[in-house]
Short mmCIF file of C-alpha atoms in Angstrom, two decimals:
data_model
loop_
_atom_site.label_atom_id
_atom_site.label_comp_id
_atom_site.label_asym_id
_atom_site.label_seq_id
_atom_site.Cartn_x
_atom_site.Cartn_y
_atom_site.Cartn_z
CA UNK A 1 0.00 0.00 0.00
CA UNK A 2 1.30 3.45 -0.87
CA UNK A 3 1.67 5.69 2.16
CA UNK A 4 -0.41 8.87 1.97
CA UNK A 5 2.44 10.87 3.41
CA UNK A 6 6.04 9.74 3.40
CA UNK A 7 8.29 11.98 5.48
CA UNK A 8 12.01 11.45 5.13
CA UNK A 9 14.70 13.04 7.31
CA UNK A 10 13.00 16.40 7.67
CA UNK A 11 15.07 18.95 9.60
CA UNK A 12 14.48 22.59 10.36
CA UNK A 13 16.96 24.84 12.13
CA UNK A 14 16.43 28.34 13.42
CA UNK A 15 19.97 29.61 13.12
CA UNK A 16 21.96 27.38 15.46
CA UNK A 17 18.79 26.32 17.29
CA UNK A 18 17.23 23.00 16.32
CA UNK A 19 13.56 23.25 15.35
CA UNK A 20 13.17 19.60 14.52
CA UNK A 21 15.77 17.15 13.28
CA UNK A 22 15.82 13.98 11.21
CA UNK A 23 12.14 13.19 11.41
CA UNK A 24 11.16 10.18 9.33
CA UNK A 25 7.78 8.44 9.28
CA UNK A 26 5.08 7.13 7.01
CA UNK A 27 1.38 7.83 7.34
CA UNK A 28 -1.05 5.43 5.65
CA UNK A 29 -4.56 6.28 4.44
CA UNK A 30 -7.09 6.33 7.25
CA UNK A 31 -4.43 6.47 9.92
CA UNK A 32 -4.27 9.05 12.69
CA UNK A 33 -0.84 9.95 13.98
CA UNK A 34 -0.31 11.79 17.23
CA UNK A 35 2.75 13.88 17.99
CA UNK A 36 3.32 14.66 21.65
CA UNK A 37 6.03 16.42 23.53
CA UNK A 38 6.58 19.37 25.84
CA UNK A 39 6.52 23.00 24.78
CA UNK A 40 9.45 23.81 22.53
CA UNK A 41 10.04 20.21 21.53
CA UNK A 42 9.54 20.99 17.85
CA UNK A 43 6.02 19.58 17.38
CA UNK A 44 4.56 22.70 15.84
CA UNK A 45 7.66 23.35 13.73
CA UNK A 46 7.37 19.86 12.33
CA UNK A 47 3.65 20.27 11.63
CA UNK A 48 4.20 23.60 9.88
CA UNK A 49 6.94 22.04 7.75
CA UNK A 50 4.67 19.17 6.78
CA UNK A 51 1.78 21.47 5.91
CA UNK A 52 3.97 23.67 3.74
CA UNK A 53 3.84 26.73 5.99
CA UNK A 54 7.58 26.57 6.72
CA UNK A 55 10.28 25.39 4.32
CA UNK A 56 12.37 22.68 6.02
CA UNK A 57 16.16 22.80 5.58
CA UNK A 58 16.51 19.20 4.46
CA UNK A 59 14.36 16.19 3.77
CA UNK A 60 11.52 15.09 1.58
CA UNK A 61 7.77 15.17 2.16
CA UNK A 62 6.12 12.90 -0.36
CA UNK A 63 2.35 13.14 -0.63
CA UNK A 64 0.25 10.69 -2.61
CA UNK A 65 -1.70 13.13 -4.84
CA UNK A 66 -5.00 12.12 -6.42
CA UNK A 67 -3.89 12.80 -9.96
CA UNK A 68 -0.14 12.30 -10.24
CA UNK A 69 0.54 9.77 -7.48
CA UNK A 70 3.36 10.30 -4.97
CA UNK A 71 5.03 13.72 -5.31
CA UNK A 72 7.47 15.66 -3.19
CA UNK A 73 5.52 18.65 -1.92
CA UNK A 74 8.72 20.62 -1.33
CA UNK A 75 9.69 20.63 -5.00
CA UNK A 76 6.13 21.35 -6.17
CA UNK A 77 5.38 24.77 -7.53
CA UNK A 78 3.68 27.14 -5.14
CA UNK A 79 0.31 27.19 -6.96
CA UNK A 80 0.18 23.39 -6.78
CA UNK A 81 1.06 23.40 -3.10
CA UNK A 82 -1.54 26.03 -2.29
CA UNK A 83 -4.09 24.09 -4.33
CA UNK A 84 -3.35 21.05 -2.16
CA UNK A 85 -3.70 23.30 0.86
CA UNK A 86 -7.31 24.06 0.02
CA UNK A 87 -8.42 20.75 -1.45
CA UNK A 88 -6.70 17.62 -0.16
CA UNK A 89 -5.23 19.14 2.98
CA UNK A 90 -6.79 20.87 5.91
CA UNK A 91 -5.18 22.71 8.78
CA UNK A 92 -6.91 23.18 12.10
CA UNK A 93 -5.26 25.88 14.19
CA UNK A 94 -5.09 25.88 17.95
CA UNK A 95 -6.79 29.26 18.08
CA UNK A 96 -9.92 29.27 15.95
CA UNK A 97 -9.33 32.96 15.28
CA UNK A 98 -6.23 32.09 13.24
CA UNK A 99 -8.18 29.74 11.03
CA UNK A 100 -11.44 31.66 10.63
CA UNK A 101 -12.38 34.93 8.99
CA UNK A 102 -13.88 36.69 11.95
CA UNK A 103 -15.61 39.36 9.88
CA UNK A 104 -17.43 36.85 7.67
CA UNK A 105 -20.55 34.87 8.62
CA UNK A 106 -20.36 31.18 9.55
CA UNK A 107 -21.84 30.23 6.17
CA UNK A 108 -19.29 32.34 4.33
CA UNK A 109 -16.49 30.79 6.34
CA UNK A 110 -17.56 27.28 5.39
CA UNK A 111 -18.26 28.30 1.79
CA UNK A 112 -14.88 29.93 1.21
CA UNK A 113 -13.06 26.73 0.30
CA UNK A 114 -15.92 25.69 -1.98
CA UNK A 115 -15.80 29.02 -3.79
CA UNK A 116 -12.01 28.81 -3.92
CA UNK A 117 -12.27 25.60 -5.92
CA UNK A 118 -14.88 27.01 -8.26
CA UNK A 119 -18.36 26.66 -6.73
CA UNK A 120 -20.50 29.44 -8.19
CA UNK A 121 -24.02 28.51 -7.15
CA UNK A 122 -25.16 30.37 -4.06
CA UNK A 123 -27.96 27.94 -3.17
CA UNK A 124 -25.68 24.91 -3.33
CA UNK A 125 -22.94 26.58 -1.31
CA UNK A 126 -25.42 27.59 1.34
CA UNK A 127 -26.96 24.12 1.52
CA UNK A 128 -23.54 22.58 2.01
CA UNK A 129 -22.68 25.16 4.67
CA UNK A 130 -25.88 24.36 6.57
CA UNK A 131 -25.24 20.63 6.20
CA UNK A 132 -21.77 21.05 7.68
CA UNK A 133 -23.02 23.24 10.52
CA UNK A 134 -25.32 20.35 11.41
CA UNK A 135 -22.48 17.86 11.29
CA UNK A 136 -20.45 19.89 13.79
CA UNK A 137 -23.52 20.39 15.99
CA UNK A 138 -24.07 24.09 15.37
CA UNK A 139 -27.68 25.17 14.92
CA UNK A 140 -28.76 26.05 11.38
CA UNK A 141 -30.11 29.36 12.67
CA UNK A 142 -26.54 30.56 13.30
CA UNK A 143 -25.51 30.31 9.64
CA UNK A 144 -25.57 34.09 9.11
CA UNK A 145 -23.94 34.97 12.44
CA UNK A 146 -20.33 35.99 12.63
CA UNK A 147 -17.87 33.77 14.51
CA UNK A 148 -17.26 36.64 16.93
CA UNK A 149 -20.66 35.84 18.46
CA UNK A 150 -19.73 32.16 18.92
CA UNK A 151 -18.26 30.53 22.03
CA UNK A 152 -14.72 29.14 21.93
CA UNK A 153 -15.92 25.59 21.42
CA UNK A 154 -18.30 26.60 18.63
CA UNK A 155 -15.56 28.58 16.90
CA UNK A 156 -13.33 25.52 16.99
CA UNK A 157 -16.11 23.34 15.56
CA UNK A 158 -16.78 25.92 12.88
CA UNK A 159 -13.11 25.90 11.98
CA UNK A 160 -13.24 22.14 11.60
CA UNK A 161 -16.34 22.35 9.39
CA UNK A 162 -14.68 25.03 7.25
CA UNK A 163 -11.68 22.77 6.75
CA UNK A 164 -13.48 19.53 6.06
CA UNK A 165 -16.09 20.83 3.61
CA UNK A 166 -14.00 20.08 0.53
CA UNK A 167 -13.46 16.49 1.66
CA UNK A 168 -9.71 16.61 2.33
CA UNK A 169 -7.74 13.40 2.76
CA UNK A 170 -5.17 14.69 5.23
CA UNK A 171 -5.86 16.95 8.19
CA UNK A 172 -3.18 18.68 10.21
CA UNK A 173 -4.30 19.66 13.69
CA UNK A 174 -2.32 21.88 16.00
CA UNK A 175 -3.64 21.37 19.53
CA UNK A 176 -7.27 21.35 18.41
CA UNK A 177 -8.55 21.17 21.99
CA UNK A 178 -6.16 23.67 23.55
CA UNK A 179 -7.82 26.44 25.52
CA UNK A 180 -11.20 24.72 25.77
CA UNK A 181 -12.74 23.55 29.04
CA UNK A 182 -12.84 19.81 29.64
CA UNK A 183 -16.50 19.12 28.88
CA UNK A 184 -16.25 21.06 25.61
CA UNK A 185 -13.01 19.21 24.86
CA UNK A 186 -14.76 15.90 25.36
CA UNK A 187 -17.53 16.80 22.93
CA UNK A 188 -15.05 18.09 20.38
CA UNK A 189 -12.99 14.91 20.63
CA UNK A 190 -16.13 12.84 20.20
CA UNK A 191 -17.02 14.84 17.12
CA UNK A 192 -13.53 14.60 15.67
CA UNK A 193 -13.37 10.89 16.23
CA UNK A 194 -16.70 10.45 14.46
CA UNK A 195 -15.66 12.60 11.50
CA UNK A 196 -12.28 10.93 11.15
CA UNK A 197 -13.87 7.48 11.14
CA UNK A 198 -16.80 8.38 8.85
CA UNK A 199 -14.77 10.21 6.25
CA UNK A 200 -11.79 7.87 6.43
CA UNK A 201 -9.51 10.81 7.06
CA UNK A 202 -5.86 10.61 7.78
CA UNK A 203 -4.70 13.07 10.37
CA UNK A 204 -1.63 14.32 12.13
CA UNK A 205 -2.45 15.72 15.54
CA UNK A 206 0.01 17.74 17.52
CA UNK A 207 -0.84 18.04 21.18
CA UNK A 208 0.58 17.92 24.67
CA UNK A 209 -2.58 16.35 26.00
CA UNK A 210 -2.12 12.59 26.26
CA UNK A 211 -5.86 12.02 26.63
CA UNK A 212 -6.39 13.48 23.16
CA UNK A 213 -3.99 11.09 21.49
CA UNK A 214 -5.27 8.17 23.54
CA UNK A 215 -8.73 8.77 22.09
CA UNK A 216 -7.88 9.77 18.53
CA UNK A 217 -4.48 8.52 17.48
CA UNK A 218 -3.57 5.08 16.15
CA UNK A 219 0.12 5.74 16.35
CA UNK A 220 2.18 8.03 18.50
CA UNK A 221 5.43 9.89 18.09
CA UNK A 222 7.11 11.42 21.15
CA UNK A 223 9.38 14.41 20.56
CA UNK A 224 11.95 16.04 22.78
CA UNK A 225 14.35 18.87 21.92
CA UNK A 226 13.61 18.52 18.22
CA UNK A 227 14.23 14.78 18.00
CA UNK A 228 11.77 11.92 17.87
CA UNK A 229 12.58 9.82 20.93
CA UNK A 230 9.95 7.15 20.70
CA UNK A 231 7.35 5.89 18.22
CA UNK A 232 4.82 3.11 18.27
CA UNK A 233 1.17 2.22 18.61
CA UNK A 234 -0.55 4.67 20.94
CA UNK A 235 -1.55 2.17 23.59
CA UNK A 236 1.84 0.52 23.50
CA UNK A 237 3.71 3.78 23.98
CA UNK A 238 1.41 5.07 26.69
CA UNK A 239 1.11 1.81 28.64
CA UNK A 240 4.71 0.67 28.32
CA UNK A 241 6.90 3.72 27.73
CA UNK A 242 10.53 2.87 26.99
CA UNK A 243 12.30 6.21 26.79
CA UNK A 244 12.96 8.05 30.03
CA UNK A 245 11.23 11.18 28.77
CA UNK A 246 8.11 9.28 27.72
CA UNK A 247 8.02 7.65 31.15
CA UNK A 248 8.19 11.09 32.73
CA UNK A 249 5.47 12.38 30.41
CA UNK A 250 3.12 9.51 31.13
CA UNK A 251 3.70 9.67 34.86
CA UNK A 252 3.13 13.44 34.90
CA UNK A 253 -0.53 13.08 33.98
CA UNK A 254 -2.71 13.70 37.00
CA UNK A 255 -4.98 10.82 37.87
CA UNK A 256 -8.35 12.03 39.07
CA UNK B 1 2.92 80.43 -20.94
CA UNK B 2 3.67 79.61 -17.30
CA UNK B 3 6.62 78.62 -15.21
CA UNK B 4 5.34 75.07 -15.02
CA UNK B 5 6.66 72.28 -17.18
CA UNK B 6 3.96 71.10 -19.59
CA UNK B 7 1.19 69.46 -17.51
CA UNK B 8 2.92 70.21 -14.20
CA UNK B 9 5.03 67.03 -13.86
CA UNK B 10 8.65 66.97 -15.01
CA UNK B 11 9.53 64.93 -18.07
CA UNK B 12 11.26 62.11 -16.20
CA UNK B 13 8.22 61.60 -13.99
CA UNK B 14 5.89 61.52 -16.97
CA UNK B 15 8.18 59.00 -18.58
CA UNK B 16 8.05 56.81 -15.49
CA UNK B 17 4.25 57.01 -15.44
CA UNK B 18 3.99 56.25 -19.16
CA UNK B 19 6.11 53.19 -18.61
CA UNK B 20 3.70 52.04 -15.89
CA UNK B 21 0.75 52.75 -18.19
CA UNK B 22 2.28 50.71 -21.01
CA UNK B 23 2.93 47.82 -18.68
CA UNK B 24 -0.63 48.09 -17.40
CA UNK B 25 -1.98 47.97 -20.95
CA UNK B 26 0.17 44.94 -21.71
CA UNK B 27 -1.25 43.08 -18.69
CA UNK B 28 -4.91 44.16 -18.50
CA UNK B 29 -6.16 44.48 -14.94
CA UNK B 30 -2.74 44.03 -13.32
CA UNK B 31 -1.87 46.70 -10.76
CA UNK B 32 1.47 48.24 -11.69
CA UNK B 33 3.28 50.02 -8.85
CA UNK B 34 4.57 53.49 -9.70
CA UNK B 35 6.34 56.25 -7.81
CA UNK B 36 3.36 58.49 -7.20
CA UNK B 37 4.30 62.17 -6.76
CA UNK B 38 3.03 64.72 -4.31
CA UNK B 39 0.46 66.77 -6.23
CA UNK B 40 -0.88 70.22 -5.31
CA UNK B 41 -4.13 68.71 -4.05
CA UNK B 42 -5.01 66.40 -1.18
CA UNK B 43 -5.05 62.61 -1.50
CA UNK B 44 -8.54 61.48 -2.31
CA UNK B 45 -9.11 64.34 -4.72
CA UNK B 46 -7.78 62.50 -7.72
CA UNK B 47 -4.00 62.69 -7.42
CA UNK B 48 -3.65 59.37 -9.24
CA UNK B 49 -5.97 60.33 -12.07
CA UNK B 50 -4.28 63.71 -12.44
CA UNK B 51 -0.85 62.13 -12.75
CA UNK B 52 -2.09 59.68 -15.38
CA UNK B 53 -3.79 62.52 -17.27
CA UNK B 54 -0.63 64.62 -17.07
CA UNK B 55 1.43 61.78 -18.53
CA UNK B 56 -1.16 61.20 -21.27
CA UNK B 57 -1.88 64.76 -22.38
CA UNK B 58 -0.29 66.33 -25.46
CA UNK B 59 -0.65 70.02 -26.38
CA UNK B 60 -3.27 69.10 -29.03
CA UNK B 61 -5.52 67.20 -26.67
CA UNK B 62 -8.92 68.38 -25.60
CA UNK B 63 -9.65 67.59 -21.97
CA UNK B 64 -12.93 66.90 -20.23
CA UNK B 65 -13.15 66.33 -16.49
CA UNK B 66 -16.21 64.88 -14.78
CA UNK B 67 -17.00 64.16 -11.17
CA UNK B 68 -19.98 61.87 -10.51
CA UNK B 69 -20.94 62.50 -14.13
CA UNK B 70 -21.09 66.27 -13.72
CA UNK B 71 -18.79 68.84 -15.36
CA UNK B 72 -19.59 71.58 -12.87
CA UNK B 73 -18.71 70.13 -9.48
CA UNK B 74 -15.74 71.32 -7.40
CA UNK B 75 -13.44 68.46 -8.20
CA UNK B 76 -14.11 68.60 -11.94
CA UNK B 77 -13.80 72.38 -12.14
CA UNK B 78 -10.55 72.57 -10.21
CA UNK B 79 -8.85 69.76 -12.11
CA UNK B 80 -9.94 71.31 -15.42
CA UNK B 81 -8.53 74.67 -14.31
CA UNK B 82 -5.36 72.95 -13.15
CA UNK B 83 -4.64 71.62 -16.63
CA UNK B 84 -5.77 74.82 -18.35
CA UNK B 85 -3.16 76.59 -16.28
CA UNK B 86 -0.28 74.10 -16.33
CA UNK B 87 -0.72 72.53 -19.77
CA UNK B 88 -2.62 75.22 -21.63
CA UNK B 89 -4.76 72.55 -23.30
CA UNK B 90 -8.26 73.17 -24.59
CA UNK B 91 -11.04 71.90 -22.38
CA UNK B 92 -14.59 70.98 -23.14
CA UNK B 93 -17.67 69.61 -21.45
CA UNK B 94 -18.88 67.82 -24.58
CA UNK B 95 -18.05 64.12 -24.34
CA UNK B 96 -17.69 63.52 -28.09
CA UNK B 97 -15.24 66.43 -28.53
CA UNK B 98 -12.83 65.36 -25.82
CA UNK B 99 -9.76 63.25 -26.50
CA UNK B 100 -8.88 62.70 -22.85
CA UNK B 101 -11.59 62.39 -20.22
CA UNK B 102 -10.71 62.24 -16.57
CA UNK B 103 -13.52 60.85 -14.48
CA UNK B 104 -14.49 60.18 -10.94
CA UNK B 105 -17.23 57.61 -10.21
CA UNK B 106 -18.89 57.52 -13.67
CA UNK B 107 -18.49 56.47 -17.28
CA UNK B 108 -20.11 58.97 -19.69
CA UNK B 109 -23.46 57.85 -21.15
CA UNK B 110 -22.34 58.64 -24.67
CA UNK B 111 -20.45 55.83 -26.37
CA UNK B 112 -16.70 56.51 -26.41
CA UNK B 113 -14.60 55.99 -29.54
CA UNK B 114 -11.17 54.62 -30.37
CA UNK B 115 -9.69 58.14 -30.37
CA UNK B 116 -10.47 58.71 -26.73
CA UNK B 117 -8.80 57.90 -23.42
CA UNK B 118 -10.79 57.57 -20.22
CA UNK B 119 -8.80 58.19 -17.02
CA UNK B 120 -10.30 57.02 -13.72
CA UNK B 121 -9.50 58.32 -10.27
CA UNK B 122 -9.15 55.32 -7.96
CA UNK B 123 -9.23 55.51 -4.17
CA UNK B 124 -8.42 51.86 -3.35
CA UNK B 125 -7.18 49.77 -6.28
CA UNK B 126 -7.12 46.44 -4.47
CA UNK B 127 -10.49 44.65 -4.82
CA UNK B 128 -9.53 42.13 -2.12
CA UNK B 129 -8.43 44.76 0.41
CA UNK B 130 -11.36 44.66 2.82
CA UNK B 131 -11.27 40.87 2.93
CA UNK B 132 -7.51 40.41 3.16
CA UNK B 133 -5.60 43.28 4.74
CA UNK B 134 -2.09 41.95 3.99
CA UNK B 135 -0.62 43.33 0.76
CA UNK B 136 1.86 40.43 0.50
CA UNK B 137 -1.06 38.03 0.62
CA UNK B 138 -3.27 39.86 -1.90
CA UNK B 139 -0.38 40.05 -4.36
CA UNK B 140 0.12 36.33 -4.01
CA UNK B 141 -3.58 35.76 -4.53
CA UNK B 142 -3.49 37.78 -7.75
CA UNK B 143 -0.36 35.99 -8.91
CA UNK B 144 -1.88 32.57 -8.31
CA UNK B 145 -5.39 33.52 -9.42
CA UNK B 146 -6.91 32.65 -6.05
CA UNK B 147 -10.10 34.62 -6.22
CA UNK B 148 -12.44 32.51 -4.10
CA UNK B 149 -12.42 35.25 -1.49
CA UNK B 150 -14.07 37.74 -3.85
CA UNK B 151 -17.09 35.48 -4.03
CA UNK B 152 -17.14 35.25 -0.24
CA UNK B 153 -17.90 38.98 -0.25
CA UNK B 154 -20.77 38.48 -2.69
CA UNK B 155 -21.98 35.49 -0.65
CA UNK B 156 -22.07 37.70 2.45
CA UNK B 157 -24.08 40.27 0.53
CA UNK B 158 -26.73 37.75 -0.46
CA UNK B 159 -26.91 36.12 2.96
CA UNK B 160 -27.42 39.49 4.61
CA UNK B 161 -29.56 41.34 2.07
CA UNK B 162 -31.09 38.63 -0.08
CA UNK B 163 -29.36 39.94 -3.20
CA UNK B 164 -25.92 41.21 -4.17
CA UNK B 165 -26.06 44.58 -2.48
CA UNK B 166 -22.69 45.84 -3.75
CA UNK B 167 -23.83 48.71 -5.95
CA UNK B 168 -20.57 50.45 -6.79
CA UNK B 169 -16.93 49.36 -7.15
CA UNK B 170 -18.41 46.04 -8.26
CA UNK B 171 -15.54 43.58 -8.85
CA UNK B 172 -14.87 42.45 -12.42
CA UNK B 173 -12.70 39.80 -14.02
CA UNK B 174 -10.57 41.06 -16.90
CA UNK B 175 -9.85 38.79 -19.89
CA UNK B 176 -10.48 35.73 -17.70
CA UNK B 177 -7.45 36.53 -15.57
CA UNK B 178 -7.15 39.43 -13.12
CA UNK B 179 -9.92 40.48 -10.77
CA UNK B 180 -10.05 44.26 -10.80
CA UNK B 181 -11.74 47.04 -8.88
CA UNK B 182 -13.38 49.26 -11.51
CA UNK B 183 -13.07 52.26 -9.12
CA UNK B 184 -16.29 53.40 -7.42
CA UNK B 185 -18.40 53.60 -10.58
CA UNK B 186 -21.99 52.39 -10.14
CA UNK B 187 -22.46 48.78 -11.25
CA UNK B 188 -24.80 50.20 -13.89
CA UNK B 189 -21.63 51.31 -15.70
CA UNK B 190 -19.86 47.94 -15.50
CA UNK B 191 -21.16 46.58 -18.84
CA UNK B 192 -19.92 49.76 -20.55
CA UNK B 193 -16.33 48.88 -19.70
CA UNK B 194 -16.03 46.72 -22.80
CA UNK B 195 -15.52 49.80 -24.94
CA UNK B 196 -13.52 51.22 -27.83
CA UNK B 197 -11.59 53.75 -25.77
CA UNK B 198 -8.48 53.09 -23.71
CA UNK B 199 -9.21 53.06 -19.98
CA UNK B 200 -6.50 54.02 -17.50
CA UNK B 201 -6.83 53.83 -13.71
CA UNK B 202 -4.63 55.86 -11.38
CA UNK B 203 -4.47 55.51 -7.60
CA UNK B 204 -2.21 58.23 -6.19
CA UNK B 205 -2.07 57.42 -2.52
CA UNK B 206 -1.86 53.67 -3.14
CA UNK B 207 0.69 54.20 -5.93
CA UNK B 208 -0.88 51.86 -8.45
CA UNK B 209 -1.77 52.19 -12.12
CA UNK B 210 -3.82 49.68 -14.08
CA UNK B 211 -5.40 49.73 -17.49
CA UNK B 212 -7.81 48.20 -19.96
CA UNK B 213 -6.93 48.21 -23.66
CA UNK B 214 -9.81 48.80 -26.12
CA UNK B 215 -12.38 45.98 -26.45
CA UNK B 216 -11.02 44.10 -23.43
CA UNK B 217 -13.38 41.47 -22.05
CA UNK B 218 -14.70 42.60 -18.67
CA UNK B 219 -17.01 40.28 -16.76
CA UNK B 220 -18.76 41.27 -13.53
CA UNK B 221 -18.52 38.51 -10.92
CA UNK B 222 -21.74 36.82 -9.83
CA UNK B 223 -23.35 33.53 -8.83
CA UNK B 224 -25.18 31.20 -11.21
CA UNK B 225 -28.40 31.65 -9.26
CA UNK B 226 -27.82 35.35 -8.51
CA UNK B 227 -26.69 36.82 -11.83
CA UNK B 228 -25.17 40.27 -12.16
CA UNK B 229 -27.78 43.02 -12.46
CA UNK B 230 -26.67 46.50 -13.60
CA UNK B 231 -29.48 48.22 -11.78
CA UNK B 232 -30.42 51.89 -11.58
CA UNK B 233 -33.25 53.91 -10.07
CA UNK B 234 -36.54 52.85 -11.76
CA UNK B 235 -37.39 56.33 -13.01
CA UNK B 236 -36.88 58.59 -16.00
CA UNK B 237 -34.88 61.83 -15.91
CA UNK B 238 -37.12 64.71 -14.80
CA UNK B 239 -35.25 67.15 -17.03
CA UNK B 240 -34.62 65.33 -20.31
CA UNK B 241 -36.85 62.26 -19.94
CA UNK B 242 -34.05 59.77 -20.61
CA UNK B 243 -34.86 56.19 -19.63
CA UNK B 244 -31.45 54.69 -20.28
CA UNK B 245 -29.16 56.91 -18.22
CA UNK B 246 -27.94 56.62 -14.64
CA UNK B 247 -29.95 58.88 -12.35
CA UNK B 248 -29.12 60.96 -9.28
CA UNK B 249 -31.78 61.45 -6.67
CA UNK B 250 -32.10 65.10 -5.70
CA UNK B 251 -34.01 66.23 -2.62
CA UNK B 252 -35.92 69.39 -3.58
CA UNK B 253 -37.69 70.39 -0.38
CA UNK B 254 -38.03 69.31 3.24
CA UNK B 255 -41.41 67.66 2.70
CA UNK B 256 -40.13 64.51 1.03
CA UNK B 257 -40.13 66.00 -2.46
CA UNK B 258 -37.46 64.59 -4.74
CA UNK B 259 -36.56 64.34 -8.38
CA UNK B 260 -34.40 62.06 -10.46
CA UNK B 261 -32.01 63.62 -12.95
CA UNK B 262 -29.24 62.28 -15.20
CA UNK B 263 -25.93 62.20 -13.37
CA UNK B 264 -24.18 62.81 -16.70
CA UNK B 265 -24.80 66.56 -17.12
CA UNK B 266 -23.47 66.75 -20.66
CA UNK B 267 -25.76 63.93 -21.79
CA UNK B 268 -28.77 65.61 -20.17
CA UNK B 269 -28.01 69.06 -21.57
CA UNK B 270 -27.41 67.82 -25.12
CA UNK B 271 -30.69 65.89 -25.03
CA UNK B 272 -32.56 68.97 -23.85
CA UNK B 273 -30.89 71.14 -26.50
CA UNK B 274 -31.97 68.65 -29.18
CA UNK B 275 -35.53 68.65 -27.87
CA UNK B 276 -35.64 72.45 -28.14
CA UNK B 277 -34.32 72.27 -31.72
CA UNK B 278 -36.97 69.69 -32.62
CA UNK B 279 -39.71 71.99 -31.35
CA UNK B 280 -38.23 74.98 -33.22
#
């Protein structure tokens, strides 16, 4: 089976500082990969490199495109990469404000990607927007409201709807549940898990919350100081951590 | 004549502006940056249009200046006087006699010909500006033809008002490539932009020039189920009776009385003059 994303020795340095170094992994269709680690461990740098927001210094990121098969996204032309960014890829930011247009209604936010790929029928766009609001459990009556009037959890769900409307195959998530209270987090995780399973999405989730990866991720990658220190199946890594840092991480979680 | 160089600007500046104009004509709808000069008038009063006119004028040209369609408003009168003084060119208010027409917010009703140049004053040349504030990003969007955002604006219009409520500065797509702000002309004028005359757009404060060569294809953006509608007030002109011209609403008393008159004063006057002749 061809991996959806094949990452080979990706490194990114900020001057003499290491952002992330020598990261290699494969992501297969339908698989959810979690990346955990403490603040400053290079998780977000890695995610931004993978999603094309930052150019890595070395390495290859080979994505299995729909039309041309596996292609290195780093040597692609910018229009092609940006096209991927709004069709086959999605990026969910930690802060919904970074991923939403706050001055545009919820319907317009969801419709933007559709219009960007050529939808020109208002009725159809609106129907899809309403459909997606329903899927992320936002009332249809809010379709013309701006995200500024939404709660944090709703904004995050709207951001997810906006990203998934074009049916992407790979979703990058940067701490999707950060900054939300626990009950809202639980609902969001439930929703994400449902969407990922129903749509057969592949996803890369960066988080420092082990509960999130326990629920969502099939495989786990633990990062420290820019390096990957441990990889494996989620349950295996969390239940039987081998690396000293992973052991510390797992034992640091408060048991209620 | 005067102590000014012909048409106020020095020759090197005019040359620089002409170069920008030529580039603009070669790439219809593309915003060409140029080194806009300080003009003896405030920004927002047509400094861009004046610079383009100055670079376009020759001593034989006949200049017409209109503001909201009228030849007799402050902006039009002072720009006309400016060029009478600094370039010593002939001026006119008759559309068909003019070779260069500088305009603010209107296209003349009378059909323009291949011998004419229409110069627009543009306040904000970037059609995507209010949706995407970053210039680096809008440039990239133009370069990569990512215009989905423009439709988001129209979508918002329909969702809020039930129809596309943008009534001026209505975005257009030029030759299937660049999305362009036609300056704040009413959308009624948009279909007229496919014309025989050369159209030049100057934005002084924003330092951009763009252009449309004659007979360039200009399409107003819309949705399949909400097509573009070049609407105007559903009245006839109270002075000349024209049904086909763009109308201004004029309040005539404080009891709700109002009248609709042609915004293009030359068009209205010539129609009334003809009507008098017919009677005589």
